[in-house]
Amino acid sequence: MGAEGIKVEPQLGGPGRAWGPCPDERADPQRGALFHFLNAGERGVVADLDSHGDLEQLHALLDTADVLVESLDPADRSRWSLDGDSLLEQHPLLIVTSVSPHGRVGAWANNPGSDLTAAALSSLCVGLGEPEREPLRLPFEQTSYQA
C-alpha cells in the first residue's frame, strides 16, 4: 500500500536475526530465514542510540515518519528520551505503538519480561505437554513473533 518500513537496529543486529531455520542448520545472525521473511522489503539502519549523533539521526528520520513501532526496554526509552511524552513533544504528529512484555503503565510495567513469562501469563502454554511432565516451551520467541 505504499508504506516504507525502516528497521533501526544496534550494530550487531537484533536477536530475531538468528531465528531459524538457518542455512546448513547452523545459527547465523545474518541468515535466519524467519528474520528475512518478516522484514522483506524493509530498509535497515544501524544506530548506536548512546551516540548523540546517531540519536539525532533517528530523530531526523522520525521527523519524516508517520508511525513508530518500538519495543525498547523502559530504562532505554527514558535514557534516550524516546518515551511517549518526549516523542509527543518532539514529533507531535507521529503515531507511536509500543510493544512491551507487561504494558507501559501499571504495576508490572517496568518488570523485565521473557518469552516464557509472557507465554505462561497469557495461557499459551496451557494445552502443551503432559500433566505429569515438566512444562513445554513454545518454539522460538513466539510472543515476540506474534507481537
PDB file of C-alpha atoms in Angstrom:
ATOM      1  CA  MET A   1       0.000   0.000   0.000  1.00  0.00           C
ATOM      2  CA  GLY A   2       2.987   2.269  -0.405  1.00  0.00           C
ATOM      3  CA  ALA A   3       4.308   2.138   3.152  1.00  0.00           C
ATOM      4  CA  GLU A   4       8.044   2.132   3.634  1.00  0.00           C
ATOM      5  CA  GLY A   5       9.428   0.207   6.614  1.00  0.00           C
ATOM      6  CA  ILE A   6      12.772   1.091   8.145  1.00  0.00           C
ATOM      7  CA  LYS A   7      14.152  -1.151  10.875  1.00  0.00           C
ATOM      8  CA  VAL A   8      16.588   0.543  13.262  1.00  0.00           C
ATOM      9  CA  GLU A   9      18.958  -1.927  14.905  1.00  0.00           C
ATOM     10  CA  PRO A  10      22.123  -1.881  17.010  1.00  0.00           C
ATOM     11  CA  GLN A  11      25.485  -2.559  15.366  1.00  0.00           C
ATOM     12  CA  LEU A  12      25.249  -6.355  15.753  1.00  0.00           C
ATOM     13  CA  GLY A  13      21.574  -6.523  14.809  1.00  0.00           C
ATOM     14  CA  GLY A  14      18.621  -7.624  16.881  1.00  0.00           C
ATOM     15  CA  PRO A  15      18.090 -11.093  18.369  1.00  0.00           C
ATOM     16  CA  GLY A  16      15.491 -12.017  15.741  1.00  0.00           C
ATOM     17  CA  ARG A  17      18.178 -12.213  13.060  1.00  0.00           C
ATOM     18  CA  ALA A  18      19.293 -15.616  14.336  1.00  0.00           C
ATOM     19  CA  TRP A  19      15.833 -17.220  14.422  1.00  0.00           C
ATOM     20  CA  GLY A  20      15.946 -20.272  12.237  1.00  0.00           C
ATOM     21  CA  PRO A  21      15.817 -22.033  10.094  1.00  0.00           C
ATOM     22  CA  CYS A  22      19.299 -21.087   9.030  1.00  0.00           C
ATOM     23  CA  PRO A  23      21.267 -22.488   6.106  1.00  0.00           C
ATOM     24  CA  ASP A  24      23.065 -25.728   6.958  1.00  0.00           C
ATOM     25  CA  GLU A  25      21.166 -25.716  10.295  1.00  0.00           C
ATOM     26  CA  ARG A  26      23.911 -23.553  11.850  1.00  0.00           C
ATOM     27  CA  ALA A  27      22.767 -20.473  13.727  1.00  0.00           C
ATOM     28  CA  ASP A  28      23.855 -17.425  11.781  1.00  0.00           C
ATOM     29  CA  PRO A  29      22.802 -13.964  12.993  1.00  0.00           C
ATOM     30  CA  GLN A  30      22.690 -12.654   9.434  1.00  0.00           C
ATOM     31  CA  ARG A  31      20.916 -15.515   7.692  1.00  0.00           C
ATOM     32  CA  GLY A  32      17.892 -16.517   9.770  1.00  0.00           C
ATOM     33  CA  ALA A  33      15.067 -17.265   7.341  1.00  0.00           C
ATOM     34  CA  LEU A  34      12.297 -16.021   9.639  1.00  0.00           C
ATOM     35  CA  PHE A  35      14.009 -12.632  10.018  1.00  0.00           C
ATOM     36  CA  HIS A  36      14.283 -12.239   6.254  1.00  0.00           C
ATOM     37  CA  PHE A  37      10.657 -13.303   5.785  1.00  0.00           C
ATOM     38  CA  LEU A  38       9.307 -10.873   8.399  1.00  0.00           C
ATOM     39  CA  ASN A  39      11.478  -7.974   7.216  1.00  0.00           C
ATOM     40  CA  ALA A  40      11.188  -8.437   3.455  1.00  0.00           C
ATOM     41  CA  GLY A  41      11.054  -5.097   1.691  1.00  0.00           C
ATOM     42  CA  GLU A  42      12.235  -3.090   4.695  1.00  0.00           C
ATOM     43  CA  ARG A  43      15.299  -0.955   4.718  1.00  0.00           C
ATOM     44  CA  GLY A  44      17.703  -1.307   7.609  1.00  0.00           C
ATOM     45  CA  VAL A  45      19.538   1.379   9.555  1.00  0.00           C
ATOM     46  CA  VAL A  46      22.267   0.778  12.129  1.00  0.00           C
ATOM     47  CA  ALA A  47      22.275   3.145  15.087  1.00  0.00           C
ATOM     48  CA  ASP A  48      24.063   3.327  18.415  1.00  0.00           C
ATOM     49  CA  LEU A  49      21.496   5.366  20.336  1.00  0.00           C
ATOM     50  CA  ASP A  50      24.055   6.075  23.055  1.00  0.00           C
ATOM     51  CA  SER A  51      25.828   8.157  20.408  1.00  0.00           C
ATOM     52  CA  HIS A  52      24.419  11.696  20.293  1.00  0.00           C
ATOM     53  CA  GLY A  53      24.904  11.839  16.512  1.00  0.00           C
ATOM     54  CA  ASP A  54      23.060   8.576  15.897  1.00  0.00           C
ATOM     55  CA  LEU A  55      20.235   9.643  18.212  1.00  0.00           C
ATOM     56  CA  GLU A  56      19.930  12.922  16.280  1.00  0.00           C
ATOM     57  CA  GLN A  57      19.798  10.945  13.022  1.00  0.00           C
ATOM     58  CA  LEU A  58      16.975   8.830  14.468  1.00  0.00           C
ATOM     59  CA  HIS A  59      15.035  11.992  15.325  1.00  0.00           C
ATOM     60  CA  ALA A  60      15.628  13.326  11.806  1.00  0.00           C
ATOM     61  CA  LEU A  61      14.193  10.061  10.495  1.00  0.00           C
ATOM     62  CA  LEU A  62      11.220  10.372  12.863  1.00  0.00           C
ATOM     63  CA  ASP A  63      10.595  13.900  11.533  1.00  0.00           C
ATOM     64  CA  THR A  64       9.710  12.273   8.194  1.00  0.00           C
ATOM     65  CA  ALA A  65       7.860   9.247   9.611  1.00  0.00           C
ATOM     66  CA  ASP A  66       4.139   8.717  10.162  1.00  0.00           C
ATOM     67  CA  VAL A  67       4.373   5.733  12.550  1.00  0.00           C
ATOM     68  CA  LEU A  68       6.926   4.385  15.027  1.00  0.00           C
ATOM     69  CA  VAL A  69       6.694   0.841  16.405  1.00  0.00           C
ATOM     70  CA  GLU A  70       9.139   0.405  19.273  1.00  0.00           C
ATOM     71  CA  SER A  71       9.952  -2.346  21.745  1.00  0.00           C
ATOM     72  CA  LEU A  72      12.628  -0.704  23.880  1.00  0.00           C
ATOM     73  CA  ASP A  73      13.401  -1.512  27.482  1.00  0.00           C
ATOM     74  CA  PRO A  74      11.850   1.126  29.823  1.00  0.00           C
ATOM     75  CA  ALA A  75      15.275   2.303  31.032  1.00  0.00           C
ATOM     76  CA  ASP A  76      16.499   2.752  27.442  1.00  0.00           C
ATOM     77  CA  ARG A  77      13.335   4.617  26.431  1.00  0.00           C
ATOM     78  CA  SER A  78      13.869   7.026  29.291  1.00  0.00           C
ATOM     79  CA  ARG A  79      17.642   7.408  28.783  1.00  0.00           C
ATOM     80  CA  TRP A  80      17.201   8.211  25.086  1.00  0.00           C
ATOM     81  CA  SER A  81      14.059  10.370  25.635  1.00  0.00           C
ATOM     82  CA  LEU A  82      12.025   8.017  23.445  1.00  0.00           C
ATOM     83  CA  ASP A  83       9.164   7.669  25.922  1.00  0.00           C
ATOM     84  CA  GLY A  84       5.668   8.682  24.851  1.00  0.00           C
ATOM     85  CA  ASP A  85       5.720  12.175  26.378  1.00  0.00           C
ATOM     86  CA  SER A  86       9.116  13.055  24.898  1.00  0.00           C
ATOM     87  CA  LEU A  87       8.156  11.730  21.465  1.00  0.00           C
ATOM     88  CA  LEU A  88       4.872  13.666  21.547  1.00  0.00           C
ATOM     89  CA  GLU A  89       6.750  16.853  22.365  1.00  0.00           C
ATOM     90  CA  GLN A  90       9.391  16.386  19.647  1.00  0.00           C
ATOM     91  CA  HIS A  91       7.196  14.769  16.978  1.00  0.00           C
ATOM     92  CA  PRO A  92       3.563  15.803  17.646  1.00  0.00           C
ATOM     93  CA  LEU A  93       2.145  14.142  14.503  1.00  0.00           C
ATOM     94  CA  LEU A  94       3.958  10.821  14.986  1.00  0.00           C
ATOM     95  CA  ILE A  95       1.807   7.787  15.796  1.00  0.00           C
ATOM     96  CA  VAL A  96       3.662   5.641  18.333  1.00  0.00           C
ATOM     97  CA  THR A  97       2.952   1.974  19.023  1.00  0.00           C
ATOM     98  CA  SER A  98       4.820   0.446  21.907  1.00  0.00           C
ATOM     99  CA  VAL A  99       5.283  -3.314  22.284  1.00  0.00           C
ATOM    100  CA  SER A 100       6.325  -4.493  25.736  1.00  0.00           C
ATOM    101  CA  PRO A 101       6.076  -7.608  27.912  1.00  0.00           C
ATOM    102  CA  HIS A 102       3.707  -6.119  30.507  1.00  0.00           C
ATOM    103  CA  GLY A 103       2.465  -2.849  29.012  1.00  0.00           C
ATOM    104  CA  ARG A 104       3.842   0.644  29.541  1.00  0.00           C
ATOM    105  CA  VAL A 105       1.702   1.563  32.556  1.00  0.00           C
ATOM    106  CA  GLY A 106       0.632  -0.347  35.658  1.00  0.00           C
ATOM    107  CA  ALA A 107       2.246  -2.327  38.431  1.00  0.00           C
ATOM    108  CA  TRP A 108       4.285  -4.597  36.125  1.00  0.00           C
ATOM    109  CA  ALA A 109       5.264  -2.006  33.509  1.00  0.00           C
ATOM    110  CA  ASN A 110       8.939  -1.855  34.498  1.00  0.00           C
ATOM    111  CA  ASN A 111       9.366  -5.578  35.127  1.00  0.00           C
ATOM    112  CA  PRO A 112      11.586  -7.340  32.625  1.00  0.00           C
ATOM    113  CA  GLY A 113       9.857  -9.936  30.538  1.00  0.00           C
ATOM    114  CA  SER A 114      10.816 -13.053  28.698  1.00  0.00           C
ATOM    115  CA  ASP A 115       9.123 -15.224  26.146  1.00  0.00           C
ATOM    116  CA  LEU A 116       8.471 -17.883  28.792  1.00  0.00           C
ATOM    117  CA  THR A 117       6.887 -15.386  31.211  1.00  0.00           C
ATOM    118  CA  ALA A 118       4.642 -13.835  28.563  1.00  0.00           C
ATOM    119  CA  ALA A 119       3.594 -17.249  27.241  1.00  0.00           C
ATOM    120  CA  ALA A 120       2.749 -18.523  30.720  1.00  0.00           C
ATOM    121  CA  LEU A 121       0.831 -15.399  31.747  1.00  0.00           C
ATOM    122  CA  SER A 122      -1.169 -15.419  28.518  1.00  0.00           C
ATOM    123  CA  SER A 123      -2.123 -19.118  28.853  1.00  0.00           C
ATOM    124  CA  LEU A 124      -0.433 -20.016  25.565  1.00  0.00           C
ATOM    125  CA  CYS A 125       1.208 -22.961  27.337  1.00  0.00           C
ATOM    126  CA  VAL A 126      -1.964 -24.453  28.855  1.00  0.00           C
ATOM    127  CA  GLY A 127      -2.503 -27.041  26.124  1.00  0.00           C
ATOM    128  CA  LEU A 128       1.140 -28.086  25.793  1.00  0.00           C
ATOM    129  CA  GLY A 129       2.796 -31.101  27.320  1.00  0.00           C
ATOM    130  CA  GLU A 130       1.518 -33.779  29.652  1.00  0.00           C
ATOM    131  CA  PRO A 131       0.245 -33.300  33.237  1.00  0.00           C
ATOM    132  CA  GLU A 132       2.970 -35.469  34.840  1.00  0.00           C
ATOM    133  CA  ARG A 133       5.848 -33.838  32.958  1.00  0.00           C
ATOM    134  CA  GLU A 134       7.654 -30.500  33.064  1.00  0.00           C
ATOM    135  CA  PRO A 135       6.118 -27.645  31.074  1.00  0.00           C
ATOM    136  CA  LEU A 136       6.981 -27.345  27.404  1.00  0.00           C
ATOM    137  CA  ARG A 137       8.208 -24.153  25.866  1.00  0.00           C
ATOM    138  CA  LEU A 138       6.758 -22.735  22.668  1.00  0.00           C
ATOM    139  CA  PRO A 139       9.138 -22.828  19.690  1.00  0.00           C
ATOM    140  CA  PHE A 140      11.468 -19.811  19.323  1.00  0.00           C
ATOM    141  CA  GLU A 141      10.443 -16.382  20.674  1.00  0.00           C
ATOM    142  CA  GLN A 142       6.756 -16.930  19.964  1.00  0.00           C
ATOM    143  CA  THR A 143       5.382 -13.936  21.867  1.00  0.00           C
ATOM    144  CA  SER A 144       7.799 -11.563  20.138  1.00  0.00           C
ATOM    145  CA  TYR A 145       6.891 -13.088  16.791  1.00  0.00           C
ATOM    146  CA  GLN A 146       3.162 -12.694  17.404  1.00  0.00           C
ATOM    147  CA  ALA A 147       3.527  -9.134  18.679  1.00  0.00           C
TER     148      ALA A 147
END
